[in-house]
């Protein structure tokens, strides 16, 4: 899908075709769309395809007629059964007369620009546009990290009264998400540092504060991902210990109950033998006497086991 946008009279307008100073947004482009953009903008096809490869690393490539910036952006892949977050590449291609963004999916980051959630956004201010994308990207990392932390706290509360694998699976999904985030944020940090040093991307004085904010936000997100990853790892260790302890407690309880319930079986088996001379065999209340003796023995054993914390 190809979409053309341009700021006209401080308002983002959707165009039917390419114009100088516009923003070309490619989302899950087909081969024909890639060829069309490549031909119209005299752009190398490989630069477009790089952003469509999920295994591509974040980097900056400086070519003869364009600059390619690849970063990893977070996406929410949660469903009704579990929460899961991942990252995908986003390509930003800077040309003399336009900016092209390429991604394998429609993202909230770029959608915020389209619907007008980003202030002071102009398609012809390319450097600021790039920095605004990077700032939005770091903000969404922070947003998802806070959401992961809240889910971790909620799952942690369930751990103390659960013996099922559901919570463990949820924690594994969250831990996997944090690994994706940490890896991507480290790679994005290298891109930001290179942007700070390279002279190929024009830097204006009014954008210096925004670039500093982007670097700070990315560092904060990276630190949060690292901290939450450590917390999750320790929670999972505690979860395993608690589940094991709960299982031991249940097995101990069932063993104790089995031992207590074996007394009536032994006594009834003893008095049920078909031999002469059994105690109370001729007594008119012999049955009830045996029942009372059995109950007393069970109570004594229960008291002993309770006193020794076996029940």
Short mmCIF file of C-alpha atoms in Angstrom, two decimals:
data_model
loop_
_atom_site.label_atom_id
_atom_site.label_comp_id
_atom_site.label_asym_id
_atom_site.label_seq_id
_atom_site.Cartn_x
_atom_site.Cartn_y
_atom_site.Cartn_z
CA UNK A 1 0.00 0.00 0.00
CA UNK A 2 1.32 3.43 -0.98
CA UNK A 3 0.07 6.63 0.61
CA UNK A 4 1.22 10.17 -0.12
CA UNK A 5 0.91 12.92 2.49
CA UNK A 6 1.91 16.57 2.47
CA UNK A 7 1.62 19.46 4.88
CA UNK A 8 -0.45 22.20 3.25
CA UNK A 9 -1.31 25.32 5.27
CA UNK A 10 -0.12 23.62 8.47
CA UNK A 11 -2.48 20.70 7.87
CA UNK A 12 -1.57 17.20 6.70
CA UNK A 13 -3.35 16.39 3.46
CA UNK A 14 -3.56 13.09 1.60
CA UNK A 15 -2.39 13.27 -2.01
CA UNK A 16 -3.29 11.14 -5.00
CA UNK A 17 0.25 11.13 -6.40
CA UNK A 18 3.80 12.14 -5.57
CA UNK A 19 4.74 15.81 -5.05
CA UNK A 20 7.96 17.45 -3.91
CA UNK A 21 8.10 17.84 -0.15
CA UNK A 22 5.60 15.06 0.48
CA UNK A 23 5.84 12.00 2.71
CA UNK A 24 5.63 8.62 0.97
CA UNK A 25 4.35 5.93 3.33
CA UNK A 26 4.81 2.32 2.22
CA UNK A 27 2.99 -0.32 4.28
CA UNK A 28 3.33 -3.98 3.26
CA UNK A 29 4.15 -2.93 -0.31
CA UNK A 30 3.75 -5.36 -3.17
CA UNK A 31 6.51 -5.94 -5.71
CA UNK A 32 4.78 -3.67 -8.22
CA UNK A 33 4.49 -0.88 -5.64
CA UNK A 34 8.17 -1.20 -4.77
CA UNK A 35 9.10 -0.96 -8.43
CA UNK A 36 6.80 2.04 -8.87
CA UNK A 37 8.36 3.99 -5.99
CA UNK A 38 11.85 2.98 -7.04
CA UNK A 39 11.27 4.24 -10.59
CA UNK A 40 9.52 7.48 -9.61
CA UNK A 41 12.10 8.48 -7.01
CA UNK A 42 15.18 6.95 -8.62
CA UNK A 43 15.63 4.90 -5.49
CA UNK A 44 17.55 1.66 -5.06
CA UNK A 45 15.15 -1.27 -4.63
CA UNK A 46 17.42 -2.89 -2.04
CA UNK A 47 17.01 0.12 0.24
CA UNK A 48 13.26 -0.42 0.23
CA UNK A 49 13.49 -4.17 0.66
CA UNK A 50 15.89 -3.79 3.61
CA UNK A 51 13.06 -2.45 5.77
CA UNK A 52 10.88 -5.42 4.81
CA UNK A 53 13.37 -7.96 6.13
CA UNK A 54 12.57 -8.74 9.78
CA UNK A 55 16.14 -9.91 10.37
CA UNK A 56 17.73 -6.61 9.30
CA UNK A 57 19.68 -4.83 12.01
CA UNK A 58 19.24 -1.16 12.90
CA UNK A 59 21.74 1.00 11.03
CA UNK A 60 22.36 4.07 8.90
CA UNK A 61 23.46 3.65 5.27
CA UNK A 62 24.60 6.71 3.36
CA UNK A 63 24.22 6.29 -0.40
CA UNK A 64 24.83 8.65 -3.33
CA UNK A 65 21.30 10.09 -3.58
CA UNK A 66 19.66 9.03 -0.32
CA UNK A 67 20.19 8.07 3.31
CA UNK A 68 18.61 4.94 4.77
CA UNK A 69 17.85 4.82 8.50
CA UNK A 70 16.69 1.47 9.87
CA UNK A 71 15.31 1.26 13.38
CA UNK A 72 13.34 -1.33 15.34
CA UNK A 73 9.88 -0.31 16.50
CA UNK A 74 7.67 -2.08 19.09
CA UNK A 75 4.39 -3.75 18.16
CA UNK A 76 1.64 -5.23 20.32
CA UNK A 77 0.88 -8.84 19.35
CA UNK A 78 -1.27 -9.63 22.39
CA UNK A 79 -4.39 -11.76 22.12
CA UNK A 80 -7.17 -12.83 24.48
CA UNK A 81 -5.07 -15.59 26.06
CA UNK A 82 -1.74 -13.85 26.60
CA UNK A 83 0.20 -10.60 26.25
CA UNK A 84 3.11 -10.54 23.83
CA UNK A 85 5.17 -7.75 22.31
CA UNK A 86 7.72 -7.86 19.53
CA UNK A 87 9.70 -5.54 17.27
CA UNK A 88 9.83 -5.00 13.52
CA UNK A 89 12.08 -2.84 11.32
CA UNK A 90 11.01 0.60 10.15
CA UNK A 91 12.89 2.12 7.25
CA UNK A 92 13.22 5.89 6.84
CA UNK A 93 14.67 6.94 3.50
CA UNK A 94 15.77 10.56 3.12
CA UNK A 95 15.90 12.03 -0.39
CA UNK A 96 16.46 15.58 -1.53
CA UNK A 97 12.77 16.24 -2.14
CA UNK A 98 10.93 13.74 0.07
CA UNK A 99 10.95 11.22 2.89
CA UNK A 100 9.91 7.61 2.42
CA UNK A 101 8.90 5.33 5.28
CA UNK A 102 8.73 1.57 4.76
CA UNK A 103 7.28 -0.99 7.15
CA UNK A 104 5.79 -4.47 7.06
CA UNK A 105 2.74 -3.43 9.09
CA UNK A 106 0.59 -0.43 9.89
CA UNK A 107 2.05 0.97 13.10
CA UNK A 108 0.70 3.25 15.79
CA UNK A 109 3.84 5.36 15.56
CA UNK A 110 3.21 6.52 11.99
CA UNK A 111 -0.55 6.50 12.50
CA UNK A 112 -0.13 9.21 15.17
CA UNK A 113 1.34 11.47 12.50
CA UNK A 114 -1.47 10.70 10.06
CA UNK A 115 -4.31 11.39 12.51
CA UNK A 116 -2.69 14.56 13.85
CA UNK A 117 -1.54 13.48 17.31
CA UNK A 118 1.94 14.97 16.77
CA UNK A 119 2.28 18.73 17.15
CA UNK A 120 4.50 20.88 14.94
CA UNK A 121 4.75 18.17 12.30
CA UNK A 122 5.57 19.24 8.75
CA UNK A 123 6.46 16.85 5.94
CA UNK A 124 8.96 19.30 4.42
CA UNK A 125 10.98 19.57 7.65
CA UNK A 126 12.74 16.28 7.12
CA UNK A 127 15.21 16.31 10.02
CA UNK A 128 12.53 17.23 12.53
CA UNK A 129 10.20 14.60 11.05
CA UNK A 130 12.86 11.92 11.57
CA UNK A 131 13.51 13.03 15.15
CA UNK A 132 9.77 13.09 15.86
CA UNK A 133 9.47 9.51 14.60
CA UNK A 134 12.38 8.46 16.79
CA UNK A 135 10.89 10.24 19.80
CA UNK A 136 7.51 8.61 19.24
CA UNK A 137 9.26 5.27 18.91
CA UNK A 138 11.01 5.65 22.27
CA UNK A 139 7.74 6.81 23.85
CA UNK A 140 5.93 3.69 22.68
CA UNK A 141 8.72 1.52 24.08
CA UNK A 142 8.21 3.22 27.45
CA UNK A 143 4.45 2.85 27.17
CA UNK A 144 4.65 -0.90 26.48
CA UNK A 145 7.29 -1.37 29.19
CA UNK A 146 4.98 0.22 31.78
CA UNK A 147 2.19 -2.04 30.58
CA UNK A 148 4.45 -5.08 30.94
CA UNK A 149 5.33 -4.00 34.47
CA UNK A 150 1.64 -3.72 35.42
CA UNK A 151 0.92 -7.17 34.00
CA UNK A 152 3.92 -8.57 35.88
CA UNK A 153 2.55 -7.19 39.17
CA UNK A 154 -0.90 -8.67 38.44
CA UNK A 155 0.57 -12.09 37.61
CA UNK A 156 2.78 -11.95 40.70
CA UNK A 157 -0.34 -11.66 42.89
CA UNK A 158 -1.77 -14.80 41.30
CA UNK A 159 1.42 -16.77 41.87
CA UNK A 160 0.85 -17.12 45.60
CA UNK A 161 -2.43 -18.97 45.15
CA UNK A 162 -1.88 -20.82 41.88
CA UNK A 163 -0.37 -24.17 40.97
CA UNK A 164 -1.06 -24.02 37.24
CA UNK A 165 1.24 -23.32 34.30
CA UNK A 166 -0.86 -20.40 33.01
CA UNK A 167 1.04 -17.75 34.98
CA UNK A 168 4.38 -19.30 34.06
CA UNK A 169 3.53 -19.17 30.33
CA UNK A 170 2.45 -15.52 30.66
CA UNK A 171 5.71 -14.64 32.39
CA UNK A 172 7.69 -16.42 29.68
CA UNK A 173 5.90 -14.36 27.00
CA UNK A 174 6.63 -11.13 28.85
CA UNK A 175 10.27 -12.10 29.37
CA UNK A 176 10.59 -12.84 25.66
CA UNK A 177 9.09 -9.43 24.89
CA UNK A 178 11.62 -7.72 27.16
CA UNK A 179 14.47 -9.53 25.41
CA UNK A 180 13.20 -8.23 22.05
CA UNK A 181 12.91 -4.72 23.48
CA UNK A 182 16.37 -4.71 25.06
CA UNK A 183 18.05 -5.96 21.90
CA UNK A 184 16.22 -3.45 19.69
CA UNK A 185 16.81 -0.51 22.02
CA UNK A 186 20.55 -1.22 22.11
CA UNK A 187 20.64 -1.27 18.32
CA UNK A 188 18.58 1.94 18.14
CA UNK A 189 21.01 3.58 20.54
CA UNK A 190 23.84 2.94 18.09
CA UNK A 191 21.78 4.55 15.32
CA UNK A 192 21.11 7.64 17.46
CA UNK A 193 24.78 7.99 18.33
CA UNK A 194 25.72 7.75 14.66
CA UNK A 195 23.08 10.35 13.79
CA UNK A 196 24.65 12.63 16.37
CA UNK A 197 28.07 12.28 14.75
CA UNK A 198 27.26 12.13 11.04
CA UNK A 199 27.22 15.31 9.00
CA UNK A 200 25.21 13.84 6.13
CA UNK A 201 21.97 14.49 8.04
CA UNK A 202 21.41 18.22 8.41
CA UNK A 203 20.96 19.32 12.01
CA UNK A 204 19.27 22.59 12.82
CA UNK A 205 19.70 24.43 16.09
CA UNK A 206 15.98 24.24 16.91
CA UNK A 207 16.12 20.45 16.64
CA UNK A 208 19.09 19.89 18.96
CA UNK A 209 16.90 19.74 22.07
CA UNK A 210 14.62 17.21 20.38
CA UNK A 211 17.58 15.01 19.49
CA UNK A 212 18.78 15.12 23.10
CA UNK A 213 15.27 14.19 24.26
CA UNK A 214 15.24 11.24 21.86
CA UNK A 215 18.56 9.94 23.20
CA UNK A 216 17.39 10.36 26.82
CA UNK A 217 14.07 8.61 26.16
CA UNK A 218 15.81 5.72 24.41
CA UNK A 219 18.28 5.32 27.30
CA UNK A 220 15.45 5.39 29.81
CA UNK A 221 13.56 2.73 27.86
CA UNK A 222 16.69 0.56 27.68
CA UNK A 223 17.28 0.87 31.43
CA UNK A 224 13.63 0.05 32.16
CA UNK A 225 13.75 -3.02 29.89
CA UNK A 226 16.90 -4.23 31.66
CA UNK A 227 15.44 -3.69 35.14
CA UNK A 228 12.10 -5.29 34.31
CA UNK A 229 13.94 -8.22 32.72
CA UNK A 230 15.89 -8.82 35.94
CA UNK A 231 12.70 -8.56 38.01
CA UNK A 232 10.87 -11.00 35.74
CA UNK A 233 13.72 -13.48 35.93
CA UNK A 234 13.65 -13.41 39.74
CA UNK A 235 9.86 -13.68 39.82
CA UNK A 236 10.01 -16.76 37.62
CA UNK A 237 12.56 -18.34 39.98
CA UNK A 238 10.28 -17.54 42.91
CA UNK A 239 7.30 -18.88 40.97
CA UNK A 240 9.04 -22.21 40.42
CA UNK A 241 9.93 -22.44 44.11
CA UNK A 242 6.37 -21.58 45.19
CA UNK A 243 4.78 -24.10 42.83
CA UNK A 244 7.18 -26.78 44.07
CA UNK A 245 6.45 -25.88 47.69
CA UNK A 246 2.68 -25.92 47.07
CA UNK A 247 2.93 -29.35 45.49
CA UNK A 248 4.99 -30.65 48.43
CA UNK A 249 2.40 -29.28 50.87
CA UNK A 250 -0.47 -30.96 49.03
CA UNK A 251 1.40 -34.26 48.78
CA UNK A 252 2.21 -34.10 52.51
CA UNK A 253 -1.44 -33.42 53.34
CA UNK A 254 -2.69 -36.28 51.14
CA UNK A 255 -0.11 -38.65 52.64
CA UNK A 256 -1.23 -37.73 56.16
CA UNK A 257 -4.89 -38.22 55.28
CA UNK A 258 -4.07 -41.60 53.73
CA UNK A 259 -2.21 -42.66 56.89
CA UNK A 260 -5.12 -41.62 59.14
CA UNK A 261 -7.69 -43.33 56.92
CA UNK A 262 -5.66 -46.55 56.96
CA UNK A 263 -6.45 -47.07 60.69
CA UNK A 264 -10.14 -47.92 60.13
CA UNK A 265 -9.10 -50.28 57.34
CA UNK A 266 -6.59 -52.07 59.59
CA UNK A 267 -8.98 -52.29 62.54
CA UNK A 268 -11.93 -53.48 60.44
CA UNK A 269 -9.69 -56.04 58.77
CA UNK A 270 -8.46 -57.28 62.16
CA UNK A 271 -11.94 -57.62 63.67
CA UNK A 272 -13.33 -59.02 60.46
CA UNK A 273 -11.22 -62.16 60.64
CA UNK A 274 -13.27 -65.32 60.90
CA UNK A 275 -11.57 -66.72 64.04
CA UNK A 276 -12.64 -67.24 67.63
CA UNK A 277 -11.43 -65.26 70.64
CA UNK A 278 -11.55 -61.78 69.11
CA UNK A 279 -12.13 -59.02 71.69
CA UNK A 280 -15.74 -57.90 72.02
CA UNK A 281 -16.90 -60.60 69.60
CA UNK A 282 -19.61 -61.73 72.03
CA UNK A 283 -20.33 -58.36 73.59
CA UNK A 284 -23.77 -56.95 72.62
CA UNK A 285 -22.24 -53.50 71.90
CA UNK A 286 -19.04 -54.86 70.42
CA UNK A 287 -19.49 -53.11 67.07
CA UNK A 288 -19.84 -49.69 68.64
CA UNK A 289 -16.93 -50.32 70.97
CA UNK A 290 -14.70 -51.09 67.98
CA UNK A 291 -15.95 -47.93 66.22
CA UNK A 292 -15.14 -45.83 69.27
CA UNK A 293 -11.66 -47.36 69.57
CA UNK A 294 -11.01 -46.68 65.87
CA UNK A 295 -12.14 -43.04 66.16
CA UNK A 296 -9.98 -42.53 69.24
CA UNK A 297 -6.93 -43.94 67.45
CA UNK A 298 -7.60 -41.67 64.43
CA UNK A 299 -7.95 -38.63 66.70
CA UNK A 300 -4.75 -39.46 68.56
CA UNK A 301 -2.83 -39.85 65.28
CA UNK A 302 -4.35 -36.62 63.93
CA UNK A 303 -3.29 -34.76 67.10
CA UNK A 304 0.25 -36.14 66.90
CA UNK A 305 0.60 -35.21 63.20
CA UNK A 306 -0.87 -31.73 63.76
CA UNK A 307 1.51 -31.11 66.64
CA UNK A 308 4.42 -32.03 64.39
CA UNK A 309 3.02 -29.78 61.60
CA UNK A 310 2.36 -32.69 59.29
CA UNK A 311 -1.22 -31.55 58.73
#
